[in-house]
PDB file of C-alpha atoms in Angstrom:
ATOM      1  CA  MET A   1      87.535  91.024  70.663  1.00 55.00           C
ATOM      2  CA  PHE A   2      90.555  91.663  72.856  1.00 69.00           C
ATOM      3  CA  SER A   3      91.967  89.870  75.913  1.00 92.00           C
ATOM      4  CA  ASP A   4      91.680  91.192  79.507  1.00 94.00           C
ATOM      5  CA  ARG A   5      95.466  91.977  79.488  1.00 94.00           C
ATOM      6  CA  PHE A   6      95.044  94.178  76.310  1.00 95.00           C
ATOM      7  CA  ASP A   7      92.052  95.884  77.941  1.00 96.00           C
ATOM      8  CA  GLN A   8      94.307  96.578  80.993  1.00 96.00           C
ATOM      9  CA  LEU A   9      97.049  98.157  78.785  1.00 96.00           C
ATOM     10  CA  VAL A  10      94.524 100.388  77.158  1.00 97.00           C
ATOM     11  CA  GLN A  11      93.168 101.578  80.609  1.00 97.00           C
ATOM     12  CA  ALA A  12      96.808 101.990  81.797  1.00 96.00           C
ATOM     13  CA  LEU A  13      97.588 104.152  78.663  1.00 97.00           C
ATOM     14  CA  ARG A  14      94.340 106.327  79.177  1.00 98.00           C
ATOM     15  CA  ILE A  15      95.883 107.978  82.330  1.00 96.00           C
ATOM     16  CA  LEU A  16      98.092 109.980  80.155  1.00 96.00           C
ATOM     17  CA  PRO A  17      96.859 113.444  79.409  1.00 97.00           C
ATOM     18  CA  SER A  18      94.754 113.835  76.179  1.00 97.00           C
ATOM     19  CA  VAL A  19      94.629 110.210  75.586  1.00 98.00           C
ATOM     20  CA  GLY A  20      91.223 108.810  74.969  1.00 97.00           C
ATOM     21  CA  PRO A  21      89.966 105.376  74.428  1.00 97.00           C
ATOM     22  CA  LYS A  22      90.634 105.247  70.696  1.00 98.00           C
ATOM     23  CA  SER A  23      94.105 106.741  71.000  1.00 98.00           C
ATOM     24  CA  ALA A  24      95.067 104.256  73.781  1.00 98.00           C
ATOM     25  CA  GLN A  25      93.882 101.402  71.704  1.00 97.00           C
ATOM     26  CA  ARG A  26      95.833 102.569  68.728  1.00 97.00           C
ATOM     27  CA  MET A  27      98.928 102.894  70.896  1.00 96.00           C
ATOM     28  CA  ALA A  28      98.488  99.490  72.486  1.00 96.00           C
ATOM     29  CA  LEU A  29      98.006  97.712  69.190  1.00 95.00           C
ATOM     30  CA  HIS A  30     101.153  99.493  67.737  1.00 95.00           C
ATOM     31  CA  MET A  31     103.180  98.603  70.698  1.00 94.00           C
ATOM     32  CA  ILE A  32     102.119  94.959  70.700  1.00 92.00           C
ATOM     33  CA  MET A  33     101.978  94.317  66.836  1.00 93.00           C
ATOM     34  CA  LYS A  34     104.696  96.549  65.647  1.00 94.00           C
ATOM     35  CA  ASN A  35     107.205  97.521  68.230  1.00 92.00           C
ATOM     36  CA  ARG A  36     107.313  94.961  70.961  1.00 91.00           C
ATOM     37  CA  GLU A  37     110.951  95.853  71.979  1.00 95.00           C
ATOM     38  CA  GLY A  38     109.954  99.485  72.309  1.00 94.00           C
ATOM     39  CA  ALA A  39     106.990  98.338  74.400  1.00 94.00           C
ATOM     40  CA  ILE A  40     109.420  96.439  76.717  1.00 95.00           C
ATOM     41  CA  GLY A  41     111.787  99.375  76.840  1.00 96.00           C
ATOM     42  CA  LEU A  42     108.956 101.680  77.804  1.00 94.00           C
ATOM     43  CA  ALA A  43     107.783  99.428  80.497  1.00 95.00           C
ATOM     44  CA  HIS A  44     111.302  99.169  81.925  1.00 97.00           C
ATOM     45  CA  ALA A  45     111.841 102.997  81.604  1.00 97.00           C
ATOM     46  CA  LEU A  46     108.394 103.508  83.585  1.00 94.00           C
ATOM     47  CA  THR A  47     109.283 101.096  86.247  1.00 95.00           C
ATOM     48  CA  GLU A  48     112.846 102.511  86.800  1.00 95.00           C
ATOM     49  CA  ALA A  49     111.506 106.085  86.835  1.00 95.00           C
ATOM     50  CA  THR A  50     108.559 105.300  89.444  1.00 93.00           C
ATOM     51  CA  ASN A  51     110.954 103.358  91.517  1.00 94.00           C
ATOM     52  CA  TYR A  52     113.978 105.768  91.646  1.00 92.00           C
ATOM     53  CA  ILE A  53     112.423 109.304  90.965  1.00 90.00           C
ATOM     54  CA  HIS A  54     110.699 110.889  93.866  1.00 79.00           C
ATOM     55  CA  GLU A  55     109.124 114.363  94.330  1.00 67.00           C
TER      56      GLU A  55
END
């Protein structure tokens, strides 16, 4: 039903606490179908945070 890239996104979202497979799938669908700009912003913010914020 879904592409490998969509499945990768769902799996990536599942690393978040309390996010199971159905929730991750809903979030992924929402970002792709209804809020693409928000998804791009989220990806950028995650990249920036992981590159520049250290423990």
